[in-house]
Coordinates of C-alpha atoms and ligand atoms in Angstrom, one line a residue:
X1 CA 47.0 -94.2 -66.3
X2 CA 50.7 -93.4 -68.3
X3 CA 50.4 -95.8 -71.3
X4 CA 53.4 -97.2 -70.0
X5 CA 51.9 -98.3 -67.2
X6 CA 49.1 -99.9 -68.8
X7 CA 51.6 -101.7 -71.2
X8 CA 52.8 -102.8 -68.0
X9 CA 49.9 -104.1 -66.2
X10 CA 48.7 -105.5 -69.8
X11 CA 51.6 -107.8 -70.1
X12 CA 50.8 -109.5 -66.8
X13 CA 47.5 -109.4 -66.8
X14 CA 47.3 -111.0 -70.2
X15 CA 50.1 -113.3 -69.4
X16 CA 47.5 -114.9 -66.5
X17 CA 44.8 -114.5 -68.4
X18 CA 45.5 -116.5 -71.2
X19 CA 46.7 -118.9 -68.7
X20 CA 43.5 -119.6 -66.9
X21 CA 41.3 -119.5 -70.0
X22 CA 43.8 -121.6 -71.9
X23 CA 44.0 -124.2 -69.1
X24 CA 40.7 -124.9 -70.1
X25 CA 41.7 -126.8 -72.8
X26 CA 45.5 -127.7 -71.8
X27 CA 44.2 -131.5 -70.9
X28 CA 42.8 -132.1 -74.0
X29 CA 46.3 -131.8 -75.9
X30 CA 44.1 -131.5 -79.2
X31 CA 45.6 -130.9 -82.7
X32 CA 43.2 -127.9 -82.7
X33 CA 40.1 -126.6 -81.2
X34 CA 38.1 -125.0 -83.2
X35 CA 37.4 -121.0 -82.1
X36 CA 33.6 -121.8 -81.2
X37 CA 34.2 -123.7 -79.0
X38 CA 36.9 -121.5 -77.2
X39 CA 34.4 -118.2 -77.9
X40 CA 31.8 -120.5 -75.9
X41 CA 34.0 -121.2 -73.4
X42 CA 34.5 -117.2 -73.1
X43 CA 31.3 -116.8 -73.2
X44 CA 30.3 -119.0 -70.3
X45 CA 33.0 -117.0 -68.6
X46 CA 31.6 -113.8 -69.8
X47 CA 28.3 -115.1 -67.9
X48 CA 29.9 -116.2 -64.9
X49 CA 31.3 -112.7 -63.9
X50 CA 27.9 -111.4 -64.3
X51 CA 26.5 -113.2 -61.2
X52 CA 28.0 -111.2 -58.1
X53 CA 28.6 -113.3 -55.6
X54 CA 30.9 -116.1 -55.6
X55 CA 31.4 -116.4 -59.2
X56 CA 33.9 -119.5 -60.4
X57 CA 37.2 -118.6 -60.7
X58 CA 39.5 -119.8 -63.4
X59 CA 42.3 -121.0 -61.5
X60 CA 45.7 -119.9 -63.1
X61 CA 48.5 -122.8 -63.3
X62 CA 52.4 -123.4 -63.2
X63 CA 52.9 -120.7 -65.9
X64 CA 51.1 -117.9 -63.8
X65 CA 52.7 -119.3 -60.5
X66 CA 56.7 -119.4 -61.6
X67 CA 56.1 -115.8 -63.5
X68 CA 54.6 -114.4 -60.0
X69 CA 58.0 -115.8 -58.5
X70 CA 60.2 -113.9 -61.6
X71 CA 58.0 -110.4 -61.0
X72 CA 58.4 -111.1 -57.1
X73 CA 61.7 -111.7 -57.0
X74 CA 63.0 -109.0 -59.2
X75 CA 60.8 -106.3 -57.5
X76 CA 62.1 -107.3 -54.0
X77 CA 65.6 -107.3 -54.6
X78 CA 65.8 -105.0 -57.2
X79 CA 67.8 -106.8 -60.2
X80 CA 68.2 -110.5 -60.2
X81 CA 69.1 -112.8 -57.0
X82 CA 69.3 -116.0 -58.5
X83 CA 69.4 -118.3 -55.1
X84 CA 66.1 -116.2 -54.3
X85 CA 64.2 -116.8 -57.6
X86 CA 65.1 -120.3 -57.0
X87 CA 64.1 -120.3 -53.3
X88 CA 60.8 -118.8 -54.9
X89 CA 60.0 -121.4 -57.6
X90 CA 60.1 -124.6 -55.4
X91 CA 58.5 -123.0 -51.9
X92 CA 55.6 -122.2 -54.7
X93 CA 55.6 -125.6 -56.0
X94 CA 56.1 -127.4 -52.6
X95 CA 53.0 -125.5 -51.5
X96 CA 50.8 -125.8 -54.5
X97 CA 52.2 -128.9 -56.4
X98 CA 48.6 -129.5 -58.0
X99 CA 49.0 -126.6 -60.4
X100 CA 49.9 -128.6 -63.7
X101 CA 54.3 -128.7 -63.5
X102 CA 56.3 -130.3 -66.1
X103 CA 57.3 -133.7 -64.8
X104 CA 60.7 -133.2 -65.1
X105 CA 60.8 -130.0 -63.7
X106 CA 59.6 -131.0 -60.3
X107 CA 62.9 -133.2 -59.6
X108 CA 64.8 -129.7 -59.9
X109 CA 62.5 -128.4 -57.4
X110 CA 63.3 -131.4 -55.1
X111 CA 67.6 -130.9 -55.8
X112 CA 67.3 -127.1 -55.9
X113 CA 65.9 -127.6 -51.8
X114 CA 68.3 -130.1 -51.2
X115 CA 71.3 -127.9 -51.9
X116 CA 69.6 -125.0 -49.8
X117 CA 69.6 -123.1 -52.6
X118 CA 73.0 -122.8 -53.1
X119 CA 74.2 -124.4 -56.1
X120 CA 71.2 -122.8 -58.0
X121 CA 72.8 -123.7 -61.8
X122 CA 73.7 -127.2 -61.2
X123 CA 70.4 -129.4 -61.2
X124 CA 68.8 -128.1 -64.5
X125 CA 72.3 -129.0 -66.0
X126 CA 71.6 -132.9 -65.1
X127 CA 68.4 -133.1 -66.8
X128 CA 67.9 -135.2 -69.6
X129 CA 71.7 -137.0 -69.4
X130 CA 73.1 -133.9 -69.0
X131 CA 71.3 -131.7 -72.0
X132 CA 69.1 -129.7 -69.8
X133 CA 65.1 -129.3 -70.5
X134 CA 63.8 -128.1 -73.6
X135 CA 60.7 -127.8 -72.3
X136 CA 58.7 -124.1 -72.7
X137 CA 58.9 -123.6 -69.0
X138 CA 61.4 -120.7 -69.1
X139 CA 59.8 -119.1 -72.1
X140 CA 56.0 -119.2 -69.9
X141 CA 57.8 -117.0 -67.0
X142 CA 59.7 -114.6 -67.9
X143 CA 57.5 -111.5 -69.5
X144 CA 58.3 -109.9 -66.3
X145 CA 62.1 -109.9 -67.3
X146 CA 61.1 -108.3 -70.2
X147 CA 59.9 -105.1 -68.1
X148 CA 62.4 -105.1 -65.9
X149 CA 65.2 -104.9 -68.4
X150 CA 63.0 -102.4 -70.5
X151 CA 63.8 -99.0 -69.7
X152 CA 67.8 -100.1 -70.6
X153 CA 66.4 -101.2 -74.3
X154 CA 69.7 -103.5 -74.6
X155 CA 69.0 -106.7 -76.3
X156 CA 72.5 -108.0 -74.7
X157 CA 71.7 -107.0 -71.2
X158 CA 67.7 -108.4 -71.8
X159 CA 69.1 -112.1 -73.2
X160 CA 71.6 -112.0 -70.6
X161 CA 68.9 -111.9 -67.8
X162 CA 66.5 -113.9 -69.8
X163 CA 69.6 -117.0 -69.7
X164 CA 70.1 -116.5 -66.0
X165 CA 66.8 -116.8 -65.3
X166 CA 65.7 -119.7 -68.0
X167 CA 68.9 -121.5 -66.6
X168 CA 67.5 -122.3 -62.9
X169 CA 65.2 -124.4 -64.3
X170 CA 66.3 -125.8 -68.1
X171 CA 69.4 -125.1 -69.2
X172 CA 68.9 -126.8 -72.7
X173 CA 69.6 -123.8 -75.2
X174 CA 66.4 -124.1 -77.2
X175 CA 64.7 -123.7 -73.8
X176 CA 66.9 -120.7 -73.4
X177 CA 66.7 -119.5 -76.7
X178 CA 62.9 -119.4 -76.8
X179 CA 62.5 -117.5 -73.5
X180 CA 65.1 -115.1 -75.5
X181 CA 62.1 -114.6 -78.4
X182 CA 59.3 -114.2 -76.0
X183 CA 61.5 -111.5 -74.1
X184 CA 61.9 -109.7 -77.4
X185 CA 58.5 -110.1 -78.2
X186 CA 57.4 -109.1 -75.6
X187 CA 60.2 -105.8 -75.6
X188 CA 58.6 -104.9 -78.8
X189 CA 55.6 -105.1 -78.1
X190 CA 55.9 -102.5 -75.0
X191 CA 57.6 -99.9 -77.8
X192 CA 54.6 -100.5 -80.1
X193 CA 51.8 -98.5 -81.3
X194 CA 48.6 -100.5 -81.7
X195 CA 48.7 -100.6 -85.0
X196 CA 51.9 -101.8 -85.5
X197 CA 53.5 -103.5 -88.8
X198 CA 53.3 -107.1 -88.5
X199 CA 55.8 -107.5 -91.3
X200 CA 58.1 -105.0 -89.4
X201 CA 58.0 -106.6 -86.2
X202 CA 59.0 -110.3 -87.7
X203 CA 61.8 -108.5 -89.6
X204 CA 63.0 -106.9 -86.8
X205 CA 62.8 -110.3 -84.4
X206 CA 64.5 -112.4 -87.1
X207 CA 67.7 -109.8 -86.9
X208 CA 68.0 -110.0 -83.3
X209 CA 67.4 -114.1 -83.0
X210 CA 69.7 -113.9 -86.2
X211 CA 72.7 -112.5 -83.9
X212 CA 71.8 -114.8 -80.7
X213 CA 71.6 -117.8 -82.8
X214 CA 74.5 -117.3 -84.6
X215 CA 76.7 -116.5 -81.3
X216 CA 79.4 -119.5 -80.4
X217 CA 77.9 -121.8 -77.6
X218 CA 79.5 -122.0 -74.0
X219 CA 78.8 -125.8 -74.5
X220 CA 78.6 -128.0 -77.6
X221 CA 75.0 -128.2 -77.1
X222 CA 72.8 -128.7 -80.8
X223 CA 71.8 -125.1 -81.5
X224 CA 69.3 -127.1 -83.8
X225 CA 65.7 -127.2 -82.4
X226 CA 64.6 -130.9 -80.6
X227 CA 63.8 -134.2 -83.3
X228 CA 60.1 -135.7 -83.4
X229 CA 60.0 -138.9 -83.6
X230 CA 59.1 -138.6 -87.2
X231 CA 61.9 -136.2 -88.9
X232 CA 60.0 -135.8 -91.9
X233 CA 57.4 -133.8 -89.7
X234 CA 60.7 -131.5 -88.6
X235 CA 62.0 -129.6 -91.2
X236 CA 62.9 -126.4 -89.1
X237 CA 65.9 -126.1 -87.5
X238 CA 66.4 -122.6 -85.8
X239 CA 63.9 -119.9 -84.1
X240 CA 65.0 -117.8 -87.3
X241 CA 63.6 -120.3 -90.0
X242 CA 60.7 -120.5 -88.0
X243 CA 59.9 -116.7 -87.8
X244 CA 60.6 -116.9 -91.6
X245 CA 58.2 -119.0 -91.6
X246 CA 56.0 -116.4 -90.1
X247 CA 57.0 -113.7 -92.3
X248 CA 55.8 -116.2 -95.5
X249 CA 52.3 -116.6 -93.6
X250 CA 51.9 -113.1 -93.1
X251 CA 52.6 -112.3 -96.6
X252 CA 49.5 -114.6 -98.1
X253 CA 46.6 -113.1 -98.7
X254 CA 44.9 -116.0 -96.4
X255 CA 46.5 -117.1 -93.3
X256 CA 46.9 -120.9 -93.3
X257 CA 44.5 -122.7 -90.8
X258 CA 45.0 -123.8 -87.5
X259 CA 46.4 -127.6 -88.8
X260 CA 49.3 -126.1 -90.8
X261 CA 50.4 -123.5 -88.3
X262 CA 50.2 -126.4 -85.3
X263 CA 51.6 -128.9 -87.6
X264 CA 54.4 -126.5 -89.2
X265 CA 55.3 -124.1 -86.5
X266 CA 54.2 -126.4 -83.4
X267 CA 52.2 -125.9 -80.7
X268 CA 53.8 -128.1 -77.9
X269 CA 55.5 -128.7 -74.8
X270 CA 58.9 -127.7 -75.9
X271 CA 60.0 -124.2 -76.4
X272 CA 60.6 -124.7 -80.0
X273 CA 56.9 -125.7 -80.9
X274 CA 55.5 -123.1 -78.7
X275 CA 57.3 -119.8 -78.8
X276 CA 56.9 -119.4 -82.5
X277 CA 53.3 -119.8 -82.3
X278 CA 52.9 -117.6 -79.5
X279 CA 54.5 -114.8 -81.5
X280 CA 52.6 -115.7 -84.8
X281 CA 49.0 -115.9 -82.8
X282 CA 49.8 -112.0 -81.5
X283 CA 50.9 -110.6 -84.8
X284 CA 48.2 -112.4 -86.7
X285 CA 45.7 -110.6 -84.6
X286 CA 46.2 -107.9 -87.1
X287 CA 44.7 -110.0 -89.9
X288 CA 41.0 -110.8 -90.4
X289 CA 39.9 -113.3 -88.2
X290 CA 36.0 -114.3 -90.0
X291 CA 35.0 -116.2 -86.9
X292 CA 36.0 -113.0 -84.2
X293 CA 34.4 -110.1 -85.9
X294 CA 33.2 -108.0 -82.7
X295 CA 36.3 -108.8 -80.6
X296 CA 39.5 -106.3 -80.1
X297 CA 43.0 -107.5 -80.9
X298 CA 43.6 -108.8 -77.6
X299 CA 40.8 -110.7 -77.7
X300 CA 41.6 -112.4 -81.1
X301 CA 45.0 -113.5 -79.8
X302 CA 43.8 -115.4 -77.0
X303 CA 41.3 -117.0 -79.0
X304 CA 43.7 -117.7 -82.0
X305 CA 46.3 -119.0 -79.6
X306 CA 43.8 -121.4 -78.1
X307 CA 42.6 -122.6 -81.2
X308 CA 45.8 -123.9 -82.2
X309 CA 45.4 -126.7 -79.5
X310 CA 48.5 -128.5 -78.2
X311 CA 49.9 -126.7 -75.2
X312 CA 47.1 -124.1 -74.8
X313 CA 47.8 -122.5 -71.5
X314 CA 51.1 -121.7 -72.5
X315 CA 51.0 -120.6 -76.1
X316 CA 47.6 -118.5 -74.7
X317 CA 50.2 -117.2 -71.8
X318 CA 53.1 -116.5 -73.8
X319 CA 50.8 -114.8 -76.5
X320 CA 48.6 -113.2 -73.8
X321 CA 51.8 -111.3 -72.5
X322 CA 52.5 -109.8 -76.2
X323 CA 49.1 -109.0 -77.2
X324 CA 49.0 -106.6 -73.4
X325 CA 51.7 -105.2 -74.1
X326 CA 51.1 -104.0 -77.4
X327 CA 47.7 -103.3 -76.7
X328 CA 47.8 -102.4 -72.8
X329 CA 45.5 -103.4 -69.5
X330 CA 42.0 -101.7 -71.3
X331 CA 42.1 -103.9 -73.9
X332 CA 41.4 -106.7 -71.6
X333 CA 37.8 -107.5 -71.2
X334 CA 36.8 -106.8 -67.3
X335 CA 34.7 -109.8 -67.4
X336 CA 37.6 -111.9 -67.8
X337 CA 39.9 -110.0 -65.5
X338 CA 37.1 -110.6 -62.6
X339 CA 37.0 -114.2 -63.5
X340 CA 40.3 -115.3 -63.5
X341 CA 43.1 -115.9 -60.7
X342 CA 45.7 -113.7 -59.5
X343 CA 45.2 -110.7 -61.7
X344 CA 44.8 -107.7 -59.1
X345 CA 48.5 -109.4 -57.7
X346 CA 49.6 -109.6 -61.3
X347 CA 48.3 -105.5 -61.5
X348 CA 50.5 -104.7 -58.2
X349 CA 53.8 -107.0 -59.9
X350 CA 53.4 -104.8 -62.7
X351 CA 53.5 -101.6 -60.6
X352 CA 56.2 -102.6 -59.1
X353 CA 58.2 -103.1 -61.8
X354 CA 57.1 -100.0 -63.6
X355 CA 58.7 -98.2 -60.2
X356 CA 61.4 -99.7 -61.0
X357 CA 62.0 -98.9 -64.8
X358 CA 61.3 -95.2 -63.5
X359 CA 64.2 -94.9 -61.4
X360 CA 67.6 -93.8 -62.8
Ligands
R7I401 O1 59.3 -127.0 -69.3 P1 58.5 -127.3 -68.1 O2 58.5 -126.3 -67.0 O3 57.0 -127.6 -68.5 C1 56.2 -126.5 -68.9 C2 54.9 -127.1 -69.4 C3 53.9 -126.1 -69.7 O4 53.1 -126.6 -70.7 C4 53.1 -125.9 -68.4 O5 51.8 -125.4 -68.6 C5 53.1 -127.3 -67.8 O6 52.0 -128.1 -68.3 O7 54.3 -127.9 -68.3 O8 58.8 -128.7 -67.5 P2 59.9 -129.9 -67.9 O9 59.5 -131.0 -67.0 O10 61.3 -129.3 -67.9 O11 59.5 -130.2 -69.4 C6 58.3 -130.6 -69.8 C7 58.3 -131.9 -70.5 O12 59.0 -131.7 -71.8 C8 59.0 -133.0 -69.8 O13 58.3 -133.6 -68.8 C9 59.3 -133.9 -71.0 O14 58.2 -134.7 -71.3 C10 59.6 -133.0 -72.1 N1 61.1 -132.7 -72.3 C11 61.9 -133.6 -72.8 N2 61.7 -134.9 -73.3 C12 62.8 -135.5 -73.8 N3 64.0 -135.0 -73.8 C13 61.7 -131.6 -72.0 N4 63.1 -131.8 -72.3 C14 63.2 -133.0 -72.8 C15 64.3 -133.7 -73.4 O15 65.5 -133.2 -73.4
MG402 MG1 50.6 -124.7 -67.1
MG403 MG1 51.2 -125.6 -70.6

């Protein structure tokens, strides 16, 4: 197989991946979980794919089902149809609404039908009083942009998509802006060797996020990521301090544990407190991880990204996407790939879209 190919395949196949396993422990909304329990979880897994027949499968939730729609769409039409994707993202959820949506995103669903698809913008827009979502849901969906934009390697034309895509669905521009990250991430990943510079890779993400951030805003929307309750708990502002952030973790000779990263980064239901940690949990799988000593990289991310509790299907999926990439489709154990739901389709999406990045 081309190493491009399995870069490819990696991306979505780790992208599901780490959203089945992770659903494990979504519900539990813990501050952490500690990597035991998450290796014994794999484990059980592990077990499970040895018995032939009619093994459990680990179902694969919202995340998996609206980045199907993204790969789907863009194969099909060839570039982005944005009344399709649309079309795409509520049939799915009107079919399968038990698969674990945000609960405001459903409402778009509902207007987006209503409209027949055909003011495909407008709905996300009325969210919140008019600010749009913040939520993570763009951020969870769109590694498949991120290889369809890849053979042009344009940051402009890849945040461009990334927008249009995000903006069906949460128009917020933290939403927006951490669906940008996780595209680069992603993007850099793909280019990446294996054994990659962590330290090079956050340098090179903070100039890009640098030059989005910094770009005027169409609306007079708060660049400045959402307010807990408790502002003393908030002291980050943009996707740059945060990767800053990263770069000072990186640096220590010990990484901080699991509390400071979910506490200081985040590891929630908004974009900002999840993207972050999703990039941090791949590049930290070049560190020493004591607990994971007989596990590959790919292996360790998922696990790490778990472990930092809080929104775990989608910090596993966003980091699950990265980690393929970088490492490709091998690196992802079979035993999990024969366990979990929607990864042969997710193997066919990414063939498609390789295709794709072939032609001139
Ligand atoms: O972002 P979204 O698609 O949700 C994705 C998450 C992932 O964890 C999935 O695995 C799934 O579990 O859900 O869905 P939205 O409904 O747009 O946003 C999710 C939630 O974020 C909302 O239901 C709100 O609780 C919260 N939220 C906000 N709260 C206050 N003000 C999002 N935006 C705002 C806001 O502006
Ligand atoms: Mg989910
Ligand atoms: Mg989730």
């Amino acid at each position: 197989m081309s190493t491009t190919l399995s870069k490819f395949q990696g991306t979505l196949v780790g992208a599901v991946v780490g959203d089945c396993i992770g659903a494990i422990f979504e519900s539990l909304w813990a501050k952490t979980i500690n990597p035991n329990k998450v290796i014994g979880a794999i484990e059980n897994l592990e077990t499970v794919s040895k018995e032939e027949d009619n093994h459990r499968i680990y179902k694969f939730t919202d995340d998996t089902a609206m980045a199907r729609s993204v790969a789907k769409s863009l194969v099909i039409n060839e570039g982005f149809d944005a009344s399709d994707m649309a079309e795409r993202f509520s049939e799915n959820y009107f079919d399968e609404p038990d698969r674990g949506y945000g609960g405001n995103v459903i409402n778009v669903f509902s207007q987006l039908k209503e409209l027949d698809y055909k003011d495909v913008f407008g709905p996300a827009k009325k969210q919140f009083g008019g600010s749009g979502s913040y939520g993570n849901g763009g951020a969870m969906r769109i590694a498949p942009a991120a290889l369809f934009t890849f053979k042009d390697n344009d940051p402009e034309k890849s945040k461009d998509l990334v927008t249009q895509i995000t903006s069906i669905t949460h128009s917020n521009n933290q939403a927006i802006l951490g669906a940008v990250l996780q595209s680069y991430a992603v993007d850099m990943a793909l280019n990446s060797s294996s054994s990659f510079s962590p330290d090079e890779m956050v340098d090179a993400l903070i100039t890009l996020m640098k030059m989005v951030e910094e770009e005027p805003k169409e609306t007079n929307q708060s660049s400045e990521g959402p307010q807990k309750e408790d502002k003393s708990e908030q002291k980050l502002k943009t996707y740059v301090e945060k990767l800053e952030l990263i770069k000072t973790y990186l640096k220590q000779e010990e990484q901080p544990t699991q509390l400071t990263v979910h506490t200081e980064l985040g590891a929630d239901i908004s974009a900002f407190e999840s993207v972050p940690a999703a990039v941090y949990s791949f590049l930290r799988s070049q560190k020493d991880f004591s607990d994971l000593k007989d596990r590959n990289s790919f292996e360790k991310t998922i696990v790490y990204a778990i472990s930092l509790g809080g929104d775990s299907d989608t910090v596993a999926t966003m980091a699950g996407a990265i980690a393929g990439a970088c490492y490709g489709v091998e690196s992802i154990p079979i035993s999990w790939q024969k366990c979990c739901e929607g990864v042969e389709d997710a193997k066919k999406f990414a063939e498609g879209l390789y295709k794709l990045s072939q032609m001139s």
